[in-house]
CSV table of C-alpha atoms and ligand atoms in Angstrom, one decimal:
chain,number,residue,atom,x,y,z
U,205,UNK,CA,169.1,64.1,144.5
U,206,UNK,CA,166.7,63.9,141.3
U,207,UNK,CA,165.3,67.4,140.5
U,208,UNK,CA,162.3,66.3,138.7
U,209,UNK,CA,161.1,63.0,140.3
U,210,UNK,CA,159.2,64.7,143.1
U,211,UNK,CA,155.5,64.0,142.0
U,212,UNK,CA,153.9,60.6,141.5
U,213,UNK,CA,154.3,59.3,137.8
U,214,UNK,CA,150.6,59.1,137.3
U,215,UNK,CA,150.3,62.8,138.2
U,216,UNK,CA,153.1,63.9,136.0
U,217,UNK,CA,151.5,61.8,133.1
U,218,UNK,CA,148.2,63.5,133.5
U,219,UNK,CA,149.8,66.9,133.6
U,220,UNK,CA,151.8,66.0,130.6
U,221,UNK,CA,148.9,64.8,128.6
U,222,UNK,CA,146.9,68.0,129.4
U,223,UNK,CA,149.5,70.6,129.0
U,224,UNK,CA,152.4,69.6,126.9
U,225,UNK,CA,152.0,69.1,123.2
U,226,UNK,CA,154.5,66.4,122.0
U,227,UNK,CA,156.4,66.5,118.8
U,228,UNK,CA,155.3,63.9,116.1
U,229,UNK,CA,152.7,62.5,118.4
U,230,UNK,CA,148.9,62.2,118.4
U,231,UNK,CA,148.4,63.9,121.7
U,232,UNK,CA,145.0,62.1,122.3
U,233,UNK,CA,147.2,58.9,122.7
U,234,UNK,CA,148.6,60.2,126.0
U,235,UNK,CA,145.3,60.2,127.6
U,236,UNK,CA,145.0,56.5,127.5
U,237,UNK,CA,148.8,55.6,128.1
U,238,UNK,CA,150.9,58.3,129.6
U,239,UNK,CA,154.3,59.0,128.4
U,240,UNK,CA,157.5,57.5,129.9
U,241,UNK,CA,159.1,60.1,132.1
U,242,UNK,CA,162.8,60.1,132.0
U,243,UNK,CA,164.3,61.5,135.1
U,244,UNK,CA,168.1,61.0,135.0
U,245,UNK,CA,170.9,59.4,132.8
U,246,UNK,CA,174.4,58.2,133.1
U,247,UNK,CA,176.6,57.0,130.2
U,248,UNK,CA,174.4,55.1,127.9
U,249,UNK,CA,171.6,54.4,130.5
U,250,UNK,CA,168.3,56.2,131.1
U,251,UNK,CA,166.4,56.0,134.3
U,252,UNK,CA,162.7,56.7,134.4
U,253,UNK,CA,160.4,58.0,137.1
U,254,UNK,CA,159.5,54.5,138.4
U,255,UNK,CA,163.4,53.9,138.6
U,256,UNK,CA,163.5,51.6,135.8
U,257,UNK,CA,166.6,51.5,133.6
U,258,UNK,CA,166.8,51.5,129.9
U,259,UNK,CA,169.8,51.3,127.6
U,260,UNK,CA,169.5,54.2,125.2
U,261,UNK,CA,170.0,52.8,121.7
U,262,UNK,CA,169.0,56.1,120.3
U,263,UNK,CA,171.4,58.5,122.1
U,264,UNK,CA,168.4,60.7,122.9
U,265,UNK,CA,167.5,61.5,119.5
U,266,UNK,CA,170.6,60.7,117.6
U,267,UNK,CA,172.6,63.3,119.5
U,268,UNK,CA,174.0,62.3,122.9
U,269,UNK,CA,177.2,61.1,121.2
U,270,UNK,CA,179.6,61.4,124.3
U,271,UNK,CA,176.9,59.8,126.5
U,272,UNK,CA,175.1,61.3,129.7
U,273,UNK,CA,176.5,62.5,132.8
U,274,UNK,CA,179.6,64.5,131.6
U,275,UNK,CA,179.8,67.0,134.4
U,276,UNK,CA,182.7,68.9,132.4
U,277,UNK,CA,180.0,70.2,130.2
U,278,UNK,CA,177.9,71.5,133.1
U,279,UNK,CA,180.7,73.1,134.7
U,280,UNK,CA,181.5,75.1,131.4
U,281,UNK,CA,178.0,76.0,131.1
U,282,UNK,CA,177.9,77.3,134.7
U,283,UNK,CA,181.1,79.3,134.1
U,284,UNK,CA,180.0,80.8,131.0
U,285,UNK,CA,176.6,81.7,132.5
U,286,UNK,CA,178.4,83.5,135.2
U,287,UNK,CA,180.8,85.3,133.0
U,288,UNK,CA,178.7,86.2,129.8
U,289,UNK,CA,175.4,84.4,129.7
U,290,UNK,CA,174.3,86.2,126.5
U,291,UNK,CA,175.5,88.4,123.9
U,292,UNK,CA,174.5,88.7,120.2
U,293,UNK,CA,176.8,89.0,117.2
U,294,UNK,CA,174.6,91.5,115.2
U,295,UNK,CA,176.1,94.8,116.3
U,296,UNK,CA,179.6,94.4,114.9
U,297,UNK,CA,180.2,92.5,118.1
U,298,UNK,CA,181.4,89.0,118.9
U,299,UNK,CA,182.4,86.9,122.0
U,300,UNK,CA,185.0,84.3,122.9
U,301,UNK,CA,183.0,81.2,122.9
U,302,UNK,CA,181.6,81.9,119.4
U,303,UNK,CA,185.1,82.5,118.0
U,304,UNK,CA,186.8,79.7,119.7
U,305,UNK,CA,184.2,77.1,118.4
U,306,UNK,CA,184.4,78.6,115.0
U,307,UNK,CA,188.1,78.1,114.9
U,308,UNK,CA,188.0,74.6,116.2
U,309,UNK,CA,185.2,73.6,113.6
U,310,UNK,CA,187.5,75.0,110.8
U,311,UNK,CA,190.4,72.8,112.2
U,312,UNK,CA,188.3,69.7,112.6
U,313,UNK,CA,186.3,69.7,109.3
U,314,UNK,CA,188.6,68.7,106.3
U,315,UNK,CA,188.6,70.6,103.1
U,316,UNK,CA,187.9,74.3,102.6
U,317,UNK,CA,185.0,74.5,105.1
U,318,UNK,CA,186.3,77.1,107.3
U,319,UNK,CA,183.3,79.5,108.2
U,320,UNK,CA,180.3,78.9,110.2
U,321,UNK,CA,176.9,80.7,110.5
U,322,UNK,CA,175.3,79.6,113.8
U,323,UNK,CA,171.8,78.6,114.6
U,324,UNK,CA,170.2,76.7,117.5
U,325,UNK,CA,169.1,73.7,115.7
U,326,UNK,CA,169.4,71.6,112.5
U,327,UNK,CA,166.1,72.9,111.1
U,328,UNK,CA,167.2,76.6,111.6
U,329,UNK,CA,170.6,75.7,109.9
U,330,UNK,CA,168.9,74.3,106.9
U,331,UNK,CA,166.7,77.3,106.7
U,332,UNK,CA,169.8,79.5,106.8
U,333,UNK,CA,171.2,77.3,103.9
U,334,UNK,CA,168.1,78.1,101.7
U,335,UNK,CA,168.5,81.8,102.2
U,336,UNK,CA,172.4,81.6,102.0
U,337,UNK,CA,172.6,79.6,98.8
U,338,UNK,CA,170.1,81.8,97.0
U,339,UNK,CA,171.9,84.8,98.2
U,340,UNK,CA,175.2,83.4,97.0
U,341,UNK,CA,173.9,82.9,93.5
U,342,UNK,CA,172.3,86.3,93.4
U,343,UNK,CA,175.6,87.8,94.3
U,344,UNK,CA,177.3,85.9,91.6
U,345,UNK,CA,174.9,87.3,89.1
U,346,UNK,CA,172.7,84.2,88.7
U,347,UNK,CA,169.5,85.2,90.7
U,348,UNK,CA,167.5,82.5,88.8
U,349,UNK,CA,169.5,79.7,90.6
U,350,UNK,CA,166.8,79.3,93.4
U,351,UNK,CA,166.0,75.5,93.0
U,352,UNK,CA,167.0,73.0,95.6
U,353,UNK,CA,166.9,69.4,94.8
U,354,UNK,CA,166.6,66.8,97.6
U,355,UNK,CA,165.3,63.2,98.1
U,356,UNK,CA,162.1,61.5,98.9
U,357,UNK,CA,162.3,60.1,102.5
U,358,UNK,CA,165.0,62.6,103.4
U,359,UNK,CA,164.9,64.4,106.7
U,360,UNK,CA,166.2,68.0,107.0
U,361,UNK,CA,164.1,69.3,109.9
U,362,UNK,CA,160.7,70.5,110.8
U,363,UNK,CA,160.4,74.1,110.1
U,364,UNK,CA,158.8,75.3,106.9
U,365,UNK,CA,162.0,75.6,105.0
U,366,UNK,CA,163.8,72.6,106.2
U,367,UNK,CA,160.7,70.3,106.1
U,368,UNK,CA,160.3,71.3,102.4
U,369,UNK,CA,163.8,70.4,101.8
U,370,UNK,CA,162.9,67.2,103.6
U,371,UNK,CA,161.0,64.4,101.6
U,372,UNK,CA,158.7,63.2,104.2
U,373,UNK,CA,155.4,62.6,102.5
U,374,UNK,CA,153.5,62.7,105.9
U,375,UNK,CA,155.0,66.1,106.7
U,376,UNK,CA,154.3,67.6,103.3
U,377,UNK,CA,150.7,66.2,103.7
U,378,UNK,CA,150.2,68.9,106.5
U,379,UNK,CA,150.2,72.7,106.1
U,380,UNK,CA,150.8,73.1,102.4
U,381,UNK,CA,154.4,71.9,102.1
U,382,UNK,CA,156.8,71.9,100.4
U,383,UNK,CA,157.5,75.6,99.4
U,384,UNK,CA,158.1,76.4,95.8
U,385,UNK,CA,161.4,75.5,94.1
U,386,UNK,CA,162.1,72.5,96.0
U,387,UNK,CA,162.3,69.2,93.8
U,388,UNK,CA,162.5,65.8,95.2
U,389,UNK,CA,164.1,62.9,93.4
U,390,UNK,CA,164.1,59.1,94.4
U,391,UNK,CA,166.1,58.0,97.4
U,392,UNK,CA,169.0,55.3,97.2
U,393,UNK,CA,167.0,52.8,99.2
U,394,UNK,CA,167.9,49.5,97.3
U,395,UNK,CA,166.0,47.3,99.8
U,396,UNK,CA,162.7,48.8,99.2
U,397,UNK,CA,162.9,50.1,95.6
U,398,UNK,CA,165.9,48.3,94.0
U,399,UNK,CA,163.7,45.4,92.6
U,400,UNK,CA,166.0,43.0,90.5
U,401,UNK,CA,168.8,45.5,90.1
U,402,UNK,CA,172.2,45.0,91.7
U,403,UNK,CA,172.6,47.6,94.6
U,404,UNK,CA,175.5,49.3,92.6
U,405,UNK,CA,173.4,49.7,89.4
U,406,UNK,CA,170.5,50.9,91.5
U,407,UNK,CA,172.7,53.4,93.2
U,408,UNK,CA,173.9,54.9,89.9
U,409,UNK,CA,170.4,55.0,88.5
U,410,UNK,CA,169.3,56.9,91.6
U,411,UNK,CA,172.1,59.5,91.3
U,412,UNK,CA,171.5,60.0,87.7
U,413,UNK,CA,167.8,61.1,88.7
U,414,UNK,CA,169.7,64.2,89.8
U,415,UNK,CA,171.2,64.9,86.5
U,416,UNK,CA,167.7,64.2,84.7
U,417,UNK,CA,166.2,66.7,87.1
U,418,UNK,CA,168.8,69.3,86.5
U,419,UNK,CA,168.4,68.8,82.7
U,420,UNK,CA,164.6,69.2,83.1
U,421,UNK,CA,164.6,72.3,85.4
U,422,UNK,CA,167.7,73.8,83.6
U,423,UNK,CA,171.2,74.1,85.3
U,424,UNK,CA,170.7,77.8,85.3
U,425,UNK,CA,167.8,77.3,87.8
U,426,UNK,CA,169.3,74.6,90.1
U,427,UNK,CA,171.1,76.1,93.1
U,428,UNK,CA,172.0,73.1,95.2
U,429,UNK,CA,171.6,69.5,95.9
U,430,UNK,CA,171.2,68.5,99.7
U,431,UNK,CA,171.4,65.1,101.2
U,432,UNK,CA,172.3,63.2,104.3
U,433,UNK,CA,175.4,61.0,103.7
U,434,UNK,CA,173.3,58.1,105.4
U,435,UNK,CA,169.6,58.9,105.6
U,436,UNK,CA,168.8,58.9,109.4
U,437,UNK,CA,165.2,59.5,110.2
U,438,UNK,CA,164.3,57.9,106.9
U,439,UNK,CA,165.2,54.6,108.5
U,440,UNK,CA,169.1,54.4,108.3
U,441,UNK,CA,169.2,53.9,104.7
U,442,UNK,CA,172.9,53.2,103.7
U,443,UNK,CA,173.2,53.9,100.0
U,444,UNK,CA,175.1,51.7,97.5
U,445,UNK,CA,178.7,52.7,97.3
U,446,UNK,CA,178.3,53.9,93.7
U,447,UNK,CA,175.8,56.6,94.7
U,448,UNK,CA,177.7,59.4,96.3
U,449,UNK,CA,180.6,59.7,93.9
U,450,UNK,CA,178.2,59.9,91.1
U,451,UNK,CA,176.2,62.6,92.9
U,452,UNK,CA,179.5,64.5,93.4
U,453,UNK,CA,180.4,64.3,89.7
U,454,UNK,CA,176.9,65.5,88.6
U,455,UNK,CA,177.2,68.5,91.1
U,456,UNK,CA,180.6,69.4,89.8
U,457,UNK,CA,179.6,69.1,86.1
U,458,UNK,CA,176.6,71.3,86.4
U,459,UNK,CA,177.9,74.0,88.8
U,460,UNK,CA,175.5,72.9,91.6
U,461,UNK,CA,176.4,73.5,95.2
U,462,UNK,CA,176.6,70.2,97.3
U,463,UNK,CA,175.1,70.4,100.9
U,464,UNK,CA,176.0,67.6,103.1
U,465,UNK,CA,173.4,67.4,106.0
U,466,UNK,CA,175.8,66.2,108.9
U,467,UNK,CA,173.2,66.7,111.6
U,468,UNK,CA,173.3,63.0,112.5
U,469,UNK,CA,176.4,61.7,110.4
U,470,UNK,CA,178.7,64.4,111.9
U,471,UNK,CA,180.9,64.2,114.9
U,472,UNK,CA,181.8,60.6,114.7
U,473,UNK,CA,178.6,58.7,114.1
U,474,UNK,CA,179.9,57.0,111.0
U,475,UNK,CA,183.3,56.2,112.3
U,476,UNK,CA,184.8,59.3,110.9
U,477,UNK,CA,184.5,62.9,112.2
U,478,UNK,CA,182.1,63.7,109.2
U,479,UNK,CA,179.7,61.5,107.1
U,480,UNK,CA,181.1,63.2,103.9
U,481,UNK,CA,184.5,61.5,104.7
U,482,UNK,CA,182.8,58.2,104.9
U,483,UNK,CA,181.1,58.4,101.6
U,484,UNK,CA,183.7,60.4,99.9
U,485,UNK,CA,182.2,63.8,98.8
U,486,UNK,CA,183.6,67.4,98.9
U,487,UNK,CA,180.6,69.4,100.0
U,488,UNK,CA,180.4,73.2,99.6
U,489,UNK,CA,178.3,73.6,102.8
U,490,UNK,CA,177.5,71.2,105.7
U,491,UNK,CA,174.6,71.4,108.2
U,492,UNK,CA,175.7,70.6,111.8
U,493,UNK,CA,173.6,70.2,115.0
U,494,UNK,CA,172.7,67.2,117.3
U,495,UNK,CA,176.2,65.7,118.1
U,496,UNK,CA,178.0,69.1,118.0
U,497,UNK,CA,177.0,69.6,121.7
U,498,UNK,CA,176.1,66.0,122.2
U,499,UNK,CA,172.6,67.4,122.9
U,500,UNK,CA,173.6,69.1,126.0
U,501,UNK,CA,172.8,72.6,124.6
U,502,UNK,CA,170.6,73.5,121.5
U,503,UNK,CA,173.1,74.5,118.9
U,504,UNK,CA,173.5,74.1,115.1
U,505,UNK,CA,175.2,75.8,112.2
U,506,UNK,CA,176.0,76.1,108.5
U,507,UNK,CA,179.6,75.6,107.6
U,508,UNK,CA,180.5,77.0,104.3
U,509,UNK,CA,183.6,76.8,102.0
U,510,UNK,CA,185.9,79.7,101.7
U,511,UNK,CA,184.5,80.4,98.2
U,512,UNK,CA,180.9,80.5,99.5
U,513,UNK,CA,182.0,82.8,102.4
U,514,UNK,CA,183.8,85.1,100.1
U,515,UNK,CA,180.9,85.7,97.8
U,516,UNK,CA,178.5,85.9,100.6
U,517,UNK,CA,180.7,88.4,102.5
U,518,UNK,CA,180.5,91.1,99.7
U,519,UNK,CA,177.3,92.6,101.1
U,520,UNK,CA,175.0,92.5,103.9
U,521,UNK,CA,173.3,89.1,104.4
U,522,UNK,CA,170.0,90.0,106.0
U,523,UNK,CA,169.6,86.9,108.3
U,524,UNK,CA,170.4,86.0,111.7
U,525,UNK,CA,168.9,84.6,115.0
U,526,UNK,CA,168.8,86.1,118.4
U,527,UNK,CA,170.6,83.1,119.7
U,528,UNK,CA,173.0,82.6,116.7
U,529,UNK,CA,176.2,81.6,118.5
U,530,UNK,CA,174.8,81.5,121.8
U,531,UNK,CA,177.7,81.9,124.2
U,532,UNK,CA,176.7,79.0,126.6
U,533,UNK,CA,175.8,76.7,123.6
U,534,UNK,CA,179.1,77.4,121.9
U,535,UNK,CA,181.1,76.9,125.2
U,536,UNK,CA,179.4,73.6,125.8
U,537,UNK,CA,179.9,72.5,122.2
U,538,UNK,CA,183.6,73.3,122.4
U,539,UNK,CA,183.8,71.2,125.6
U,540,UNK,CA,182.1,68.3,123.9
U,541,UNK,CA,184.6,68.5,120.9
U,542,UNK,CA,187.4,68.5,123.4
U,543,UNK,CA,186.1,65.2,125.1
U,544,UNK,CA,185.4,63.6,121.5
U,545,UNK,CA,189.0,64.6,120.5
U,546,UNK,CA,191.0,63.9,123.8
U,547,UNK,CA,189.4,60.7,124.6
U,548,UNK,CA,189.8,59.6,121.0
U,549,UNK,CA,186.1,58.5,120.9
U,550,UNK,CA,185.9,58.7,117.1
U,551,UNK,CA,189.0,56.5,116.7
U,552,UNK,CA,187.5,54.1,119.2
U,553,UNK,CA,184.2,53.9,117.3
U,554,UNK,CA,186.1,53.3,114.0
U,555,UNK,CA,188.6,50.8,115.2
U,556,UNK,CA,186.7,49.0,117.9
U,557,UNK,CA,183.0,49.6,118.7
U,558,UNK,CA,181.6,50.0,115.3
U,559,UNK,CA,183.3,46.9,113.9
U,560,UNK,CA,182.1,45.0,116.9
U,561,UNK,CA,178.5,46.3,116.6
U,562,UNK,CA,178.6,45.5,112.9
U,563,UNK,CA,179.5,42.0,113.3
U,564,UNK,CA,176.6,41.4,116.0
U,565,UNK,CA,174.1,43.5,114.1
U,566,UNK,CA,174.5,42.0,110.7
U,567,UNK,CA,174.1,38.5,112.3
U,568,UNK,CA,170.5,39.6,113.2
U,569,UNK,CA,169.8,39.4,109.4
U,570,UNK,CA,169.5,35.6,110.0
U,571,UNK,CA,166.4,36.1,112.2
U,572,UNK,CA,163.2,35.1,110.3
U,573,UNK,CA,161.7,38.5,110.7
U,574,UNK,CA,164.5,40.4,109.4
U,575,UNK,CA,165.0,41.1,105.5
U,576,UNK,CA,168.0,43.4,105.9
U,577,UNK,CA,170.4,44.5,108.6
U,578,UNK,CA,171.8,47.9,107.5
U,579,UNK,CA,174.8,49.6,109.5
U,580,UNK,CA,177.3,52.4,109.0
U,581,UNK,CA,179.5,53.2,112.1
U,582,UNK,CA,177.1,53.6,115.0
U,583,UNK,CA,173.9,54.0,113.2
U,584,UNK,CA,171.9,50.9,112.1
U,585,UNK,CA,168.4,49.5,111.3
U,586,UNK,CA,166.6,46.1,110.6
U,587,UNK,CA,164.0,46.0,108.0
U,588,UNK,CA,161.2,43.7,109.2
U,589,UNK,CA,159.4,41.6,106.6
U,590,UNK,CA,157.1,38.6,106.4
U,591,UNK,CA,158.9,37.4,103.5
U,592,UNK,CA,162.7,37.7,103.4
U,593,UNK,CA,163.4,36.5,99.7
U,594,UNK,CA,160.8,39.0,98.2
U,595,UNK,CA,161.9,41.9,100.6
U,596,UNK,CA,158.2,42.2,101.0
U,597,UNK,CA,156.1,44.6,103.1
U,598,UNK,CA,153.2,43.6,105.2
U,599,UNK,CA,149.7,43.0,103.9
U,600,UNK,CA,148.3,45.3,106.7
U,601,UNK,CA,150.4,48.1,105.4
U,602,UNK,CA,153.6,49.9,106.2
U,603,UNK,CA,154.1,50.3,110.0
U,604,UNK,CA,152.5,46.9,110.9
U,605,UNK,CA,155.5,45.4,112.6
U,606,UNK,CA,157.7,48.4,113.5
U,607,UNK,CA,155.6,49.8,116.4
U,608,UNK,CA,155.1,46.4,117.9
U,609,UNK,CA,158.9,45.9,117.9
U,610,UNK,CA,159.5,49.2,119.4
U,611,UNK,CA,157.1,48.5,122.3
U,612,UNK,CA,158.7,45.2,123.1
U,613,UNK,CA,162.1,46.7,122.8
U,614,UNK,CA,161.1,49.5,125.4
U,615,UNK,CA,159.6,46.7,127.7
U,616,UNK,CA,162.8,44.8,127.4
U,617,UNK,CA,164.8,47.8,128.6
U,618,UNK,CA,166.1,48.9,125.3
U,619,UNK,CA,165.2,52.3,123.4
U,620,UNK,CA,164.9,51.4,119.7
U,621,UNK,CA,162.9,53.6,117.3
U,622,UNK,CA,160.8,52.5,114.5
U,623,UNK,CA,160.5,54.0,111.0
U,624,UNK,CA,157.5,52.2,109.5
U,625,UNK,CA,158.8,48.6,109.5
U,626,UNK,CA,162.3,49.3,110.2
U,627,UNK,CA,163.9,49.2,113.7
U,628,UNK,CA,166.6,51.9,114.2
U,629,UNK,CA,169.5,52.3,116.7
U,630,UNK,CA,171.9,55.1,117.0
U,631,UNK,CA,173.4,54.7,120.3
U,632,UNK,CA,175.9,56.9,122.3
U,633,UNK,CA,179.4,56.4,120.8
U,634,UNK,CA,180.9,55.6,124.2
U,635,UNK,CA,179.0,52.2,124.2
U,636,UNK,CA,181.2,49.4,125.5
U,637,UNK,CA,181.3,46.0,123.9
U,638,UNK,CA,179.5,44.4,126.8
U,639,UNK,CA,176.8,47.1,126.4
U,640,UNK,CA,176.7,46.0,122.7
U,641,UNK,CA,176.2,42.5,123.9
U,642,UNK,CA,173.2,43.7,126.1
U,643,UNK,CA,171.7,45.7,123.2
U,644,UNK,CA,171.9,42.8,120.8
U,645,UNK,CA,170.4,40.4,123.3
U,646,UNK,CA,167.5,42.7,124.0
U,647,UNK,CA,167.0,43.4,120.2
U,648,UNK,CA,166.9,39.7,119.5
U,649,UNK,CA,164.4,39.0,122.3
U,650,UNK,CA,162.2,41.8,121.0
U,651,UNK,CA,162.4,40.3,117.5
U,652,UNK,CA,161.3,36.9,118.8
U,653,UNK,CA,158.4,38.5,120.6
U,654,UNK,CA,157.4,40.6,117.7
U,655,UNK,CA,157.4,37.7,115.5
U,656,UNK,CA,155.1,35.7,117.8
U,657,UNK,CA,152.8,38.6,118.2
U,658,UNK,CA,152.5,39.2,114.5
U,659,UNK,CA,151.7,35.3,114.0
U,660,UNK,CA,149.2,35.4,116.9
U,661,UNK,CA,147.5,38.4,115.3
U,662,UNK,CA,147.5,37.1,111.8
U,663,UNK,CA,149.7,39.9,110.5
U,664,UNK,CA,152.6,37.9,109.4
U,665,UNK,CA,151.4,38.1,105.8
U,666,UNK,CA,153.1,39.6,102.9
U,667,UNK,CA,151.6,42.4,100.8
C,203,LIG,C1,167.4,66.2,113.2
C,203,LIG,C2,167.8,66.4,111.9
C,203,LIG,C3,167.7,67.7,111.5
C,203,LIG,C4,166.8,68.8,112.3
C,203,LIG,O1,167.5,69.2,113.4
C,203,LIG,P1,166.6,69.8,114.6
C,203,LIG,O2,167.8,70.3,115.6
C,203,LIG,O3,165.8,68.7,115.2
C,203,LIG,O4,165.9,71.1,114.1
C,203,LIG,C5,168.2,68.2,110.3
C,203,LIG,N1,168.8,67.3,109.4
C,203,LIG,C6,169.0,65.9,109.8
C,203,LIG,C7,169.7,65.0,109.0
C,203,LIG,C8,168.6,65.5,111.1
C,203,LIG,O5,168.7,64.3,111.5
């Protein structure tokens, strides 16, 4: 019995437009075209309030890694709510779910990353990272090491601190961001910015911008570098393979902490448990959220190395959230990790699903509208272009083709997202090969329709 589908769609849409402010949306748009109202989901499939089914190519918002409808998580949540629905860990107190999950994370995450500070989201975890890293250097007797270096077009969250770490120009344009002491270098986006350079040379060049920035700002001022192994919200930008090893070398050479933001890349997305394994770095801190609970409960965390934990532990760290280590969220996350592990979902992605998706996805690069098909594990994107050879943008500006493609995709029963003129997927990791076939068919049809529409509207013109 659906819980939410009890009023006509039009009525729900009107109420939604009137009373519910949506993230990253112009609210006024909902007055002319109401939101699509999702009512239930199973596996990789969503059902809306009109009973239509969509293949969820985005796993919710990059998070529903194990897919929808896993009742085990609901049962664990119910049991935990009955037993101990809430308690904090401020008063020299703790509880079993927070302890069990912390132990499990320490087992799962390779290297010396063995201690977690919990939050309820990726944004909060990155805010924690800002305070934690500055406190770390202060305790080490280097209080001037306060500067964070990040990348343009990075996404690290939407709170004041995390949005400052992020490099989204549209976000910085509102509300006086970024905060001081956050510095942004160029992104390793060869397709857009690589010009005539080879991808490998371009990757090295972009990594060395970190070294230049450290030299300009002063190594005694730079606290940490933060990056997503593969940029997600920035459009699934897969860096050249030269990039991350050079970043690691530079962080080591200048005594700069490396923070790997694993909010999307963690928990199997790239075909390993963590994105840093895929790109070959040794981070001092990782940010986790999203796939940690497959989105069934809001939970995130900062997982720090033994050395960071040791230094930080010398004195009171005046930081914490009411819901740090929420017992229900921890219990659900633990159950999610059990399923990922026991059902060998990450291995299945690495050995079967991701290679199959890669073969089909990269073939879409032959489409006349596609300039590049990027993919790493189960996250992928298509750069749309009016001129493949020149990797050109559209004369009408960024975001000419992307929204059209997204709308056709939804109409064809496939949730894809657009980032300017890139179409993006990040489906549940449990996708079957036949569901991948469906995804590809619908994506291809959407590309055909988008190309026809661009031509019809005179928009198929290079900038
Ligand atoms: C989504 C995301 C965040 C922010 O997480 P929220 O739970 O939305 O606060 C941070 N970093 C990355 C890489 C993300 O994709």
